[in-house]
Every structure is written in structure tokens, then in C-alpha cells.
Amino acid sequence: MVVGTVHSEGSLRSALRIAPPALDLLEFRVDAFAPDSRSLLAAAPRMKLPLIVTVRHPAEGGAHALSAARRRELFFDFLPHASLLDVELRAVGTLKDVLAAARANGVRVIASSHDFRRTPSSTELRRRVVQARRAGADVCKIAAFLRTPSDFARLVALFAQRPTLPLSVMGMGPLGKVSRLLFSRLGSVLNYGYLHRPNADGQWEARELKARLGEL
């Protein structure tokens, strides 16, 4: 599935016009709209696609240096509109009440990690998948910066190791765009693109990504 990320007023305007089959889901980057998220919250019921709600941790690219308490508050504000929540592996303990509320309301959970300067070792990547499974996640999302073919190969290898839960894997940097095509074909279940402007190096425009994957 292809996800369009909403992280600016421009992308929000685009999201309001998008309907199936143009994309499969939208991601609300709620942290990008803090401290005043009222416009985003008001727009949520008007969306024509299922929503992933993300309030990103500051250490993994989150905007506005939000505290854990503020992130928790925003997750609960948007939970009624969510089909999935994205919570970082580093935060699953801190936000365990958010995860419990998600499960109680039939909202699926993505446990994510983001490395903007490197690709972790193979051992570390496998550890994160295990950690996501133990946390009760429905999807393990891994985003990493790719510099070399070896970096690329470590992420490819994740799909060959019979992972114990669905993976969403993507590269950033010089090999990012190529990686997102390949990983989708290997089984990445959520594949992210931008709607207005990129917020990570190596992203496709979401509707173009959907078209390219259709060709493949």
C-alpha cells in the first residue's frame, strides 16, 4: 500500500482532494502541526482514505521538540480518527497506555525506527523486528540512510529472514528512491511518499510512487 504523508498546510490541502484509488492511506504527522493542531483535527473526518496517526519523537525527526506528555495528549486527540498509530520502538514503554487504547479500539500499531545518518547492523535490524513483535505491534517500520550497496543489502536481507510480522522498510539518501521500489516488491507493506514537498531525502511523490509500483 502507498501512503501519502501530511506534514504541512500544503500537503493537507492536497490530502483533502485525494480519494481511492489514487492512494491507499494518509499519514497525519501531527507533530508537524503542533502546538496548534486544531486545523488538522478538524480535517480528519473529511479524509477519504484511512489514516495513520504519527506524533514523531524529537530524536527521530519529530517537529517542535514535543514532550512525552504532549505527544500522549495528541495521540489521544486523534485516536478516534485513526486506522493505525505509528509509535517509535524507543517510545513503546513510555506510551504503553496509548498502545493499549489503540488495541482496545481496534486500531493497529506500527512500531517504527528511523536512522537519518546510517544503516544499522544486521544484528541490530533483527533485534528491532523482535522488539516490535514483543511489543505487540502489527507492523515493524524501519527507515535508514543508505550510502553503500552493503547498506542496501542489509535491508534487503530482512525480507529473506522470514520476518515474524509484516515489514515496512524504506531507504533515505542517494539510494532512497531505488530502494523504495525494490522493497515494495519484496514485501514492504507500507510505502511512503510526499504530497506537497518531501520531508525526507529519497522520497517519491506519493501518486507517482503508486504509478511506478503499478508498472512493476
N, CA and C of each residue as an Amber inpcrd file, in Angstrom:
protein
   648
   0.8410000  -1.1930000   0.0000000   0.0000000   0.0000000   0.0000000
   0.8750000   1.2410000   0.0000000   0.3750000   2.2880000  -0.6280000
   1.1160000   3.5450000  -0.7140000   0.4620000   4.5700000   0.2010000
   1.3110000   5.2540000   0.9780000   0.8740000   6.2110000   1.9950000
   1.3220000   7.6100000   1.5880000   0.4010000   8.5630000   1.5960000
   0.7500000   9.9640000   1.3830000   0.8880000  10.6560000   2.7310000
   2.0200000  11.3280000   2.9400000   2.3050000  11.9410000   4.2320000
   1.8270000  13.3900000   4.2740000   1.0900000  13.7230000   5.3280000
   0.5510000  15.0680000   5.5370000   1.3730000  15.7260000   6.6430000
   2.2590000  16.6380000   6.2610000   3.1520000  17.2490000   7.2460000
   3.2690000  18.7650000   7.0730000   2.3740000  19.3530000   6.2740000
   2.3850000  20.7960000   6.0430000   0.9880000  21.2140000   5.6100000
   0.7390000  22.5130000   5.6480000  -0.5670000  23.0030000   5.1890000
  -0.7900000  22.6780000   3.7230000   0.2680000  22.7530000   2.9130000
   0.1350000  22.4010000   1.5040000  -0.2420000  20.9490000   1.3060000
   0.3850000  20.0640000   2.0570000   0.0420000  18.6410000   1.9220000
  -1.3460000  18.3510000   2.4720000  -1.7790000  19.1060000   3.4710000
  -3.1420000  18.9290000   3.9820000  -4.1640000  19.3170000   2.9240000
  -3.9150000  20.4010000   2.2220000  -4.8340000  20.7950000   1.1400000
  -4.8960000  19.7210000   0.0650000  -3.7500000  19.1430000  -0.2740000
  -3.7300000  18.0570000  -1.2590000  -4.4890000  16.8410000  -0.7540000
  -4.3000000  16.5140000   0.5240000  -4.9350000  15.3230000   1.0910000
  -6.4480000  15.4150000   1.0440000  -6.9730000  16.6040000   1.2240000
  -8.4260000  16.7780000   1.2050000  -9.0210000  16.4720000  -0.1670000
  -8.1960000  16.5040000  -1.2000000  -8.6950000  16.2510000  -2.5600000
  -8.4660000  14.8120000  -3.0140000  -7.7800000  14.0120000  -2.2240000
  -7.3900000  12.6730000  -2.6520000  -8.4230000  11.6410000  -2.2300000
  -8.7640000  10.7650000  -3.1590000  -9.6960000   9.6740000  -2.8820000
  -9.1590000   8.4040000  -3.5280000  -9.6310000   7.2330000  -3.1080000
  -9.2400000   5.9930000  -3.7840000  -9.6300000   6.0680000  -5.2640000
  -8.8530000   5.4530000  -6.1500000  -7.6910000   4.6040000  -5.8860000
  -6.3610000   5.3440000  -5.9930000  -6.3590000   6.6700000  -5.9210000
  -5.1200000   7.4240000  -6.1000000  -4.0480000   6.9920000  -5.1140000
  -4.4350000   6.7890000  -3.8520000  -3.5460000   6.2910000  -2.8090000
  -4.3250000   5.3250000  -1.9310000  -3.6100000   4.6970000  -0.9980000
  -4.2460000   3.7210000  -0.1220000  -4.4930000   4.2530000   1.2870000
  -3.5660000   5.0550000   1.8010000  -3.6930000   5.6180000   3.1380000
  -3.0630000   7.0020000   3.1660000  -3.3630000   7.7430000   4.2320000
  -2.6980000   9.0060000   4.5200000  -2.0620000   8.9040000   5.9010000
  -0.9160000   9.5550000   6.0540000  -0.2770000   9.6600000   7.3670000
  -0.3800000  11.0940000   7.8550000  -1.0050000  11.2890000   9.0000000
  -1.0370000  12.5970000   9.6520000   0.1790000  12.7070000  10.5610000
   1.1280000  13.5560000  10.1840000   2.2700000  13.8600000  11.0490000
   1.8390000  14.9640000  12.0040000   1.2010000  14.5620000  13.0730000
   0.5790000  15.5180000  13.9820000   1.6160000  16.4380000  14.6070000
   2.8130000  15.9310000  14.8700000   3.8610000  16.7660000  15.4660000
   4.1720000  17.9940000  14.6200000   4.0540000  17.8630000  13.2970000
   4.3570000  18.9870000  12.4060000   3.3370000  20.1100000  12.5420000
   2.1630000  19.8090000  13.0800000   1.1030000  20.8110000  13.2300000
   1.0110000  21.3350000  14.6680000   1.8370000  20.8080000  15.5560000
   1.8530000  21.2980000  16.9330000   2.5790000  22.6510000  16.9610000
   2.2770000  23.5210000  17.9430000   1.4200000  23.2760000  19.1060000
  -0.0700000  23.4670000  18.8560000  -0.4770000  23.9650000  17.6880000
  -1.9030000  24.1590000  17.4130000  -2.3220000  23.1960000  16.3050000
  -2.9340000  22.0880000  16.7080000  -3.2970000  21.0450000  15.7450000
  -4.7710000  21.0850000  15.3890000  -5.4560000  22.1800000  15.7040000
  -6.9100000  22.2110000  15.5070000  -7.3040000  22.0750000  14.0410000
  -6.5450000  22.6990000  13.1280000  -6.9040000  22.5990000  11.7030000
  -6.7880000  21.1690000  11.2150000  -5.7660000  20.4680000  11.6880000
  -5.5880000  19.0690000  11.2870000  -6.6810000  18.1860000  11.8910000
  -7.0030000  18.4140000  13.1430000  -8.0450000  17.6200000  13.7950000
  -9.4000000  17.8480000  13.1290000  -9.6830000  19.0880000  12.7460000
 -10.9430000  19.3840000  12.0700000 -11.0240000  18.7260000  10.7010000
  -9.8580000  18.5520000  10.0570000  -9.8370000  17.9590000   8.7170000
  -9.9530000  16.4410000   8.7500000  -9.6300000  15.8200000   9.8700000
  -9.5680000  14.3580000   9.9270000 -10.8600000  13.6810000   9.4630000
 -12.0530000  14.1090000   9.9150000 -13.2770000  13.4170000   9.4710000
 -13.5750000  13.5980000   7.9890000 -12.9160000  14.5460000   7.3410000
 -13.1900000  14.8270000   5.9340000 -12.3100000  14.0120000   4.9880000
 -11.3740000  13.2740000   5.5210000 -10.4740000  12.4930000   4.6820000
 -11.1940000  11.2840000   4.0920000 -10.8350000  10.9700000   2.8630000
 -11.4860000   9.8730000   2.1480000 -10.6600000   8.5870000   2.1810000
  -9.5370000   8.6290000   2.8780000  -8.6660000   7.4610000   2.9950000
  -8.4060000   7.1620000   4.4690000  -8.0960000   5.9090000   4.8100000
  -7.7470000   5.5830000   6.1940000  -6.5150000   6.3640000   6.6470000
  -6.4460000   6.6340000   7.9490000  -5.3940000   7.4830000   8.4920000
  -4.4180000   6.7020000   9.3740000  -3.1350000   6.9750000   9.1470000
  -2.0820000   6.6220000  10.0960000  -1.7960000   7.8760000  10.9070000
  -1.8630000   7.7690000  12.2200000  -1.5900000   8.9210000  13.0910000
  -0.2000000   8.7580000  13.7000000   0.6290000   9.7630000  13.4850000
   2.0070000   9.7680000  13.9620000   2.2640000  11.0550000  14.7240000
   2.8390000  10.9370000  15.9090000   3.3080000  12.1030000  16.6590000
   4.7880000  11.8120000  16.9380000   5.6350000  12.1970000  16.0100000
   7.0090000  11.7030000  15.9800000   7.8590000  12.1940000  17.1540000
   8.6580000  11.2950000  17.6740000   9.6140000  11.5890000  18.7440000
  10.6710000  12.5740000  18.2350000  11.0480000  13.5720000  19.0360000
  12.0380000  14.5510000  18.5670000  13.3660000  13.9250000  18.1460000
  13.7730000  12.8360000  18.7880000  15.0400000  12.1950000  18.4430000
  14.9860000  11.4600000  17.1090000  13.7940000  11.2990000  16.5410000
  13.6600000  10.6000000  15.2650000  12.9800000  11.4850000  14.2280000
  13.2870000  12.7720000  14.3040000  12.8100000  13.6900000  13.2820000
  11.5340000  14.4160000  13.6070000  11.0250000  14.2900000  14.8300000
   9.7980000  14.9680000  15.2080000   9.9680000  16.4720000  15.3020000
   8.9130000  17.1870000  14.9440000   8.9360000  18.6530000  14.9670000
   8.5270000  19.1750000  16.3380000   9.0160000  20.3630000  16.6770000
   8.5960000  21.1410000  17.8450000   9.0260000  20.5610000  19.1860000
   9.9650000  19.6070000  19.1810000  10.5390000  19.0890000  20.4400000
   9.4590000  18.7690000  21.4710000   8.4620000  18.0120000  21.0630000
   7.3260000  17.7280000  21.9390000   7.7290000  16.7940000  23.0790000
   7.2010000  17.0650000  24.2630000   7.4170000  16.1970000  25.4120000
   6.5960000  14.9230000  25.2590000   6.9360000  13.9190000  26.0620000
   6.1570000  12.6760000  26.0390000   4.7120000  12.9370000  26.4380000
   4.5140000  13.8270000  27.3900000   3.1450000  14.1330000  27.8290000
   2.3420000  14.7840000  26.7100000   2.9540000  15.7040000  25.9900000
   2.2450000  16.3650000  24.8870000   1.9880000  15.3910000  23.7470000
   2.9250000  14.5230000  23.4660000   2.7170000  13.5160000  22.4240000
   1.5710000  12.6010000  22.8050000   1.5270000  12.1750000  24.0580000
   0.4380000  11.3180000  24.5260000  -0.9120000  12.0140000  24.3370000
  -0.9730000  13.2860000  24.7080000  -2.2140000  14.0400000  24.5680000
  -2.6680000  14.0940000  23.1170000  -1.7400000  14.3340000  22.2140000
  -2.0930000  14.4270000  20.7940000  -2.5170000  13.0690000  20.2300000
  -1.8450000  12.0070000  20.6340000  -2.2740000  10.6770000  20.1990000
  -3.7290000  10.4250000  20.6010000  -4.0750000  10.7510000  21.8300000
  -5.4440000  10.5120000  22.2870000  -6.4430000  11.4230000  21.5600000
  -6.0330000  12.6460000  21.2200000  -6.9120000  13.5390000  20.4620000
  -7.2900000  12.9380000  19.1100000  -6.3070000  12.3080000  18.4500000
  -6.5070000  11.8320000  17.0770000  -6.8970000  10.3640000  17.0030000
  -6.8180000   9.6460000  18.1070000  -7.1140000   8.2090000  18.0970000
  -8.4860000   7.8830000  17.5000000  -9.5460000   8.6610000  17.7670000
 -10.8480000   8.3020000  17.1940000 -10.8800000   8.2980000  15.6660000
  -9.9140000   8.9470000  15.0270000  -9.8930000   9.0370000  13.5640000
  -8.8790000   8.0800000  12.9210000  -8.1610000   7.3240000  13.7390000
  -7.0310000   6.5340000  13.2420000  -7.4340000   5.1220000  12.8600000
  -6.8330000   4.6350000  11.7770000  -6.8480000   3.2090000  11.4690000
  -5.5770000   2.5370000  11.9750000  -4.4790000   3.3200000  12.0050000
  -3.2110000   2.8370000  12.5410000  -2.5570000   3.9660000  13.3280000
  -1.7760000   3.5970000  14.3470000  -0.9030000   4.5290000  15.0550000
   0.5390000   4.1170000  14.8020000   1.4090000   5.1140000  14.6450000
   2.8430000   4.8730000  14.4980000   3.5330000   5.3910000  15.7620000
   4.1290000   4.4620000  16.5170000   4.8640000   4.7990000  17.7350000
   6.2650000   4.2180000  17.6180000   7.2740000   5.0120000  17.9330000
   8.6580000   4.5510000  17.8100000   8.9460000   3.4310000  18.8120000
   9.8370000   2.5390000  18.4110000  10.2570000   1.4740000  19.3220000
  10.7910000   2.0410000  20.6290000  11.4870000   3.1700000  20.5530000
  12.0380000   3.7610000  21.7640000  10.9460000   4.2720000  22.7130000
   9.7150000   4.4310000  22.2010000   8.6440000   5.0360000  22.9900000
   7.5390000   4.0660000  23.3730000   7.6540000   2.7810000  23.0050000
   6.5400000   1.8740000  23.2740000   6.3010000   1.6910000  24.7720000
   7.3550000   1.8040000  25.5800000   7.1800000   1.7140000  27.0220000
   6.5550000   2.9600000  27.6010000   7.0500000   4.1160000  27.1580000
   6.5470000   5.3890000  27.6560000   5.0840000   5.6030000  27.2880000
   4.7010000   5.1310000  26.1080000   3.3460000   5.3650000  25.6040000
   2.5040000   4.0840000  25.6190000   2.7550000   3.2260000  26.5900000
   2.0360000   1.9510000  26.6130000   0.5320000   2.1410000  26.7990000
   0.1250000   3.2360000  27.4600000  -1.3080000   3.4910000  27.6060000
  -1.9370000   3.8690000  26.2690000  -1.1700000   4.5360000  25.4110000
  -1.6490000   4.8620000  24.0630000  -1.8280000   3.5800000  23.2570000
  -0.8490000   2.6780000  23.3480000  -0.9390000   1.4230000  22.6040000
  -2.1140000   0.5810000  23.1130000  -2.3210000   0.5630000  24.4100000
  -3.4470000  -0.2040000  24.9640000  -4.7750000   0.3570000  24.4750000
  -4.8820000   1.6890000  24.4280000  -6.1200000   2.3060000  23.9400000
  -6.3270000   2.0080000  22.4620000  -5.2420000   2.0090000  21.6920000
  -5.3530000   1.6820000  20.2690000  -5.9010000   0.2740000  20.0820000
  -5.3220000  -0.6730000  20.7920000  -5.7770000  -2.0670000  20.6580000
  -7.2240000  -2.2090000  21.1040000  -7.6060000  -1.5300000  22.1690000
  -8.9810000  -1.6120000  22.6680000  -9.9850000  -1.0710000  21.6680000
  -9.5300000  -0.1790000  20.7950000 -10.4130000   0.4290000  19.8060000
 -10.2160000  -0.1350000  18.3980000  -9.5020000  -1.2350000  18.2960000
  -9.3110000  -1.8750000  17.0020000  -8.3860000  -1.1350000  16.0670000
  -7.5100000  -0.2990000  16.6220000  -6.5540000   0.4640000  15.8200000
  -5.2330000  -0.2970000  15.8030000  -4.7030000  -0.5370000  14.6320000
  -3.4560000  -1.2890000  14.5220000  -2.2510000  -0.3990000  14.8350000
  -1.1490000  -1.0480000  15.2070000   0.0350000  -0.3240000  15.6880000
   1.2350000  -0.6210000  14.7990000   1.9040000   0.4560000  14.3880000
   3.1860000   0.3830000  13.7030000   4.2660000   0.7410000  14.7170000
   5.2380000  -0.1420000  14.9350000   6.3960000   0.1640000  15.7710000
   7.5480000   0.5310000  14.8350000   8.0660000   1.7450000  14.9800000
   8.9820000   2.2740000  13.9600000  10.3340000   2.6550000  14.5270000
  11.3100000   2.7390000  13.6150000  12.6240000   3.2910000  13.9460000
  13.1600000   4.0190000  12.7310000  13.9210000   5.0940000  12.9880000
  14.4020000   5.9650000  11.9230000  15.8660000   6.3180000  12.1800000
  16.7120000   5.9970000  11.2280000  18.1310000   6.3440000  11.3090000
  18.4620000   7.2480000  10.1250000  18.7100000   8.5160000  10.4020000
  18.8810000   9.5040000   9.3350000  20.3240000   9.6470000   8.8670000
  21.2660000   8.9540000   9.4960000  22.6720000   9.0960000   9.1250000
  23.3560000   7.7940000   8.7530000  22.6780000   6.6500000   8.9830000
  23.3540000   5.3690000   8.7790000  22.3180000   4.2680000   8.5850000
  22.8380000   3.0760000   8.2740000  22.0310000   1.8580000   8.3080000
  22.5450000   0.9940000   9.4490000  21.7050000   0.6000000  10.3700000
  22.1670000  -0.2420000  11.4830000  22.7410000  -1.5700000  10.9910000
  23.4460000  -2.2370000  11.8810000  23.9890000  -3.5540000  11.5700000
  22.8630000  -4.5610000  11.3760000  23.1900000  -5.6870000  10.7610000
  22.2000000  -6.7410000  10.5690000  21.6580000  -7.2350000  11.9000000
  22.5490000  -7.3650000  12.8860000  22.1200000  -7.8130000  14.2170000
  21.1340000  -6.8330000  14.8320000  21.4210000  -5.5390000  14.7130000
  20.5390000  -4.5210000  15.2670000  19.1950000  -4.4940000  14.5470000
  19.2030000  -4.6560000  13.2370000  17.9510000  -4.6680000  12.4870000
  17.0690000  -5.8360000  12.9220000  17.6710000  -6.9980000  13.0690000
  16.8930000  -8.1650000  13.5210000  16.3530000  -7.9390000  14.9360000
  17.1630000  -7.3040000  15.7910000  16.7340000  -7.0280000  17.1550000
  15.4990000  -6.1270000  17.1590000  15.4660000  -5.1570000  16.2650000
  14.3260000  -4.2460000  16.2220000  13.0520000  -4.9600000  15.7900000
  13.1690000  -5.8730000  14.8600000  11.9830000  -6.6330000  14.4450000
  11.4540000  -7.4640000  15.6080000  12.3570000  -8.0990000  16.3360000
  11.9560000  -8.8900000  17.5030000  11.3200000  -7.9900000  18.5570000
  11.9180000  -6.8230000  18.7820000  11.3740000  -5.8840000  19.7660000
   9.9710000  -5.4390000  19.3850000   9.7420000  -5.1820000  18.1030000
   8.4090000  -4.7760000  17.6440000   7.4030000  -5.8910000  17.8700000
   7.7880000  -7.1120000  17.5720000   6.8690000  -8.2410000  17.7840000
   6.5330000  -8.3890000  19.2580000   7.5150000  -8.2760000  20.1250000
   7.2830000  -8.4280000  21.5620000   6.4180000  -7.2990000  22.1140000
   6.4830000  -6.1420000  21.4610000   5.6490000  -5.0130000  21.8900000
   4.2010000  -5.1590000  21.4200000   3.9280000  -6.1920000  20.6330000
   2.5690000  -6.4150000  20.1530000   2.2090000  -5.6200000  18.9190000
   3.2160000  -5.1150000  18.1930000   2.9530000  -4.3160000  17.0000000
   2.3900000  -5.1880000  15.8820000   1.6530000  -4.5530000  14.9980000
   1.1390000  -5.2280000  13.8050000   2.0890000  -5.0970000  12.6270000
   2.9100000  -4.0450000  12.6290000   3.8800000  -3.7820000  11.5640000
   5.1520000  -3.2480000  12.2120000   6.3040000  -3.6710000  11.7100000
   7.5850000  -3.0870000  12.0950000   8.0680000  -2.2210000  10.9390000
   8.2580000  -0.9350000  11.2140000   8.7120000   0.0120000  10.1950000
  10.1630000   0.3930000  10.4650000  10.9950000   0.2750000   9.4330000
  12.4100000   0.6120000   9.5510000  12.7830000   1.5420000   8.4040000
  13.2650000   2.7250000   8.7510000  13.7770000   3.6830000   7.7650000
  15.2340000   3.9550000   8.0860000  16.0940000   3.8830000   7.0770000
  17.5270000   4.0460000   7.3130000  18.1790000   4.7770000   6.1450000
  19.2810000   5.4530000   6.4350000  20.0330000   6.1760000   5.4130000
  20.9660000   5.2010000   4.7100000  20.8720000   5.1620000   3.3950000
  21.6550000   4.2180000   2.5860000  22.7760000   4.9610000   1.8640000
  24.0150000   4.5640000   2.1210000  25.1640000   5.1580000   1.4320000
  25.8290000   4.1930000   0.4550000  25.8110000   2.9120000   0.7580000
  26.5940000   1.9300000   0.0160000  25.7390000   0.7230000  -0.3480000
  26.2060000  -0.1000000  -1.2890000  25.4990000  -1.3450000  -1.5820000
  25.3670000  -2.2540000  -0.3600000  26.3360000  -2.2040000   0.5500000
  26.2450000  -3.0220000   1.7620000  25.0860000  -2.5830000   2.6420000
  24.8920000  -1.2630000   2.7430000  23.7250000  -0.7600000   3.4810000
  22.4420000  -1.2990000   2.8640000  22.3620000  -1.1920000   1.5480000
  21.1880000  -1.6550000   0.8120000  20.9500000  -3.1440000   1.0910000
  22.0320000  -3.9250000   1.0310000  21.9090000  -5.3760000   1.1770000
  21.4030000  -5.7660000   2.5650000  21.7820000  -5.0140000   3.5960000
  21.3170000  -5.3640000   4.9460000  19.8120000  -5.2040000   5.0660000
  19.2520000  -4.2040000   4.4240000  17.7990000  -4.0510000   4.4620000
  17.1110000  -5.1040000   3.5950000  17.6840000  -5.4090000   2.4380000
  17.1190000  -6.4730000   1.5980000  17.0660000  -7.7840000   2.3690000
  18.1130000  -8.0610000   3.1520000  18.2010000  -9.3400000   3.8670000
  17.0770000  -9.5110000   4.8790000  16.5060000  -8.4130000   5.3650000
  15.4000000  -8.5350000   6.3100000  14.2500000  -9.3500000   5.7310000
  14.0150000  -9.1960000   4.4330000  12.8910000  -9.8880000   3.8040000
  13.1820000 -11.3660000   3.5650000  14.4600000 -11.7370000   3.5750000
  14.8260000 -13.1330000   3.3370000  14.8680000 -13.9450000   4.6140000
  14.6560000 -13.3090000   5.7460000  14.8170000 -13.9830000   7.0330000
  13.4870000 -14.4070000   7.6420000  12.4590000 -14.5180000   6.8150000
  11.1270000 -14.9290000   7.2850000  10.7090000 -14.1240000   8.5090000
  10.5360000 -12.8160000   8.3480000  10.1980000 -11.9750000   9.5000000
   8.9060000 -12.4360000  10.1540000   8.8370000 -12.2100000  11.4660000
   7.7140000 -12.7130000  12.2570000   6.5160000 -11.7740000  12.2600000
   6.6180000 -10.6260000  11.6140000   5.4810000  -9.7290000  11.4240000
   5.7310000  -8.9010000  10.1750000   4.6880000  -8.2880000   9.6000000
   4.8690000  -7.5160000   8.3770000   5.8660000  -6.3750000   8.5610000
   6.6050000  -6.1000000   7.4830000   7.6280000  -5.0600000   7.4980000
   7.2370000  -3.9040000   6.5950000   7.6030000  -2.7070000   7.0300000
   7.5830000  -1.5210000   6.1780000   9.0080000  -0.9830000   6.1970000
   9.7020000  -1.1080000   5.0810000  11.1370000  -0.7850000   5.0250000
  11.3690000   0.2300000   3.9320000  12.1920000   1.2390000   4.2260000
  12.4750000   2.2740000   3.2330000  13.8580000   2.8520000   3.4580000
  14.4730000   3.2740000   2.3570000  15.7690000   3.9160000   2.4320000
  15.6490000   5.4120000   2.2370000  16.6310000   6.1110000   2.7790000
  16.7790000   7.5420000   2.5590000  18.1630000   7.7950000   1.9770000
  18.3570000   8.9780000   1.3980000  19.6570000   9.3090000   0.8430000
  19.7890000   8.9370000  -0.6180000  21.0260000   8.7930000  -1.1170000
  21.2720000   8.5900000  -2.5490000  20.5810000   7.3670000  -3.1410000
  20.4070000   6.3260000  -2.3540000  19.7730000   5.1030000  -2.8520000
  18.3050000   4.9960000  -2.4210000  17.7700000   6.0700000  -1.8570000
  16.4360000   6.0100000  -1.2810000  15.3440000   5.6950000  -2.2850000
  15.3160000   6.4150000  -3.4110000  14.2100000   6.2180000  -4.3560000
  14.2370000   4.8200000  -4.9610000  15.4250000   4.3460000  -5.3000000
  15.5370000   2.9930000  -5.8520000  15.0830000   1.9680000  -4.8140000
  15.5040000   2.1740000  -3.5610000  15.1810000   1.1990000  -2.5170000
  13.6780000   1.0790000  -2.3130000  12.9660000   2.1760000  -2.4140000
  11.5280000   2.1310000  -2.1210000  10.7650000   1.3190000  -3.1720000
  11.2490000   1.3250000  -4.3900000  10.6420000   0.4680000  -5.4050000
  10.9280000  -1.0040000  -5.1210000  12.1870000  -1.3060000  -4.8500000
  12.5580000  -2.7030000  -4.6290000  11.9130000  -3.2590000  -3.3670000
  11.9640000  -2.5100000  -2.2760000  11.4260000  -3.0430000  -1.0210000
   9.9310000  -3.3040000  -1.1260000   9.2310000  -2.4770000  -1.8790000
   7.7970000  -2.7300000  -2.0480000   7.5620000  -4.0620000  -2.7500000
   8.4170000  -4.3750000  -3.7210000   8.2640000  -5.6430000  -4.4330000
   8.6840000  -6.8300000  -3.5780000   9.5540000  -6.6040000  -2.6100000
   9.9870000  -7.6840000  -1.7230000   8.9890000  -7.9450000  -0.5940000
   8.0610000  -6.9920000  -0.3870000   7.0360000  -7.2290000   0.6170000
   6.8020000  -6.1120000   1.6030000   7.4190000  -4.9510000   1.3990000
   7.1540000  -3.8220000   2.3030000   5.6800000  -3.4450000   2.2010000
   4.9770000  -3.4760000   3.3160000   3.5170000  -3.3470000   3.2700000
   3.0410000  -1.8970000   3.2420000   3.8500000  -0.9740000   3.7410000
   3.5070000   0.4530000   3.7310000   4.6630000   1.2040000   3.0880000
   4.3650000   1.9390000   2.0270000   5.3950000   2.6170000   1.2430000
   5.0170000   4.0890000   1.1190000   5.8660000   4.9650000   1.6680000
   5.5100000   6.3530000   1.9250000   6.0100000   7.2830000   0.8280000
   5.1830000   8.2760000   0.4960000   5.5670000   9.3350000  -0.4250000
   5.0050000  10.6640000   0.0500000   5.4730000  11.7400000  -0.5700000
   5.0280000  13.0710000  -0.1460000   3.8880000  13.5580000  -1.0400000
   3.1390000  14.5340000  -0.5580000   2.0290000  15.1190000  -1.3050000
   2.3320000  16.5250000  -1.8160000   3.1330000  17.2620000  -1.0770000
   3.3890000  18.6650000  -1.4130000   4.8780000  18.9240000  -1.6000000
   5.6680000  18.5100000  -0.6390000   7.1220000  18.6050000  -0.7160000
   7.7120000  17.5060000   0.1430000   8.9100000  17.0100000  -0.2080000
   9.4920000  15.9150000   0.5780000   9.8060000  16.3540000   2.0040000
   9.7370000  15.3970000   2.9310000  10.2310000  15.6490000   4.2740000
  11.3410000  14.6730000   4.6410000  11.8260000  13.9150000   3.6460000
  12.9840000  13.0370000   3.8250000  13.6560000  12.8560000   2.4670000
  14.9710000  12.7920000   2.4760000  15.7420000  12.6120000   1.2500000
  15.4940000  11.2200000   0.6800000  15.1000000  11.1530000  -0.5860000
  14.8790000   9.8640000  -1.2260000  13.4230000   9.4940000  -1.3890000
  12.5080000  10.3900000  -1.0640000  11.0850000  10.1010000  -1.2210000
  10.6160000  10.3350000  -2.6500000   9.6010000   9.5860000  -3.0530000
   8.8360000   9.8380000  -4.2690000   7.6120000  10.6880000  -3.9140000
   7.1090000  11.4150000  -4.8960000   5.7670000  11.9610000  -4.7630000
   4.8180000  10.7690000  -4.6880000   3.8640000  10.8000000  -3.7820000
   3.0960000   9.5990000  -3.4450000   2.3350000   9.0290000  -4.6360000
   1.6840000   9.8880000  -5.4150000   0.9080000   9.3680000  -6.5420000
   1.8180000   8.8360000  -7.6420000   2.9950000   9.4400000  -7.7900000
   3.9610000   8.8970000  -8.7460000   4.4690000   7.5330000  -8.2720000
   4.7180000   7.4090000  -6.9810000   5.1450000   6.1090000  -6.4420000
   4.0880000   5.0480000  -6.7100000   2.8370000   5.4010000  -6.4910000
   1.7450000   4.4490000  -6.7480000   1.7510000   4.0130000  -8.2190000
   1.9880000   4.9570000  -9.1190000   2.0200000   4.6380000 -10.5430000
   3.2000000   3.7370000 -10.8900000   4.3920000   4.0600000 -10.3460000
   5.5670000   3.2580000 -10.6440000   5.4060000   1.8340000 -10.1150000
   4.8280000   1.6950000  -8.9180000   4.6220000   0.3560000  -8.3840000
   3.5910000  -0.4130000  -9.2040000   2.6140000   0.3030000  -9.7510000
   1.6550000  -0.3500000 -10.6360000   2.3240000  -0.8940000 -11.8810000
   3.2930000  -0.1720000 -12.4060000   4.0280000  -0.6400000 -13.5750000
   4.8490000  -1.8930000 -13.2500000   5.4030000  -1.9240000 -12.0370000
   6.2060000  -3.0850000 -11.6580000   5.3400000  -4.3270000 -11.4240000
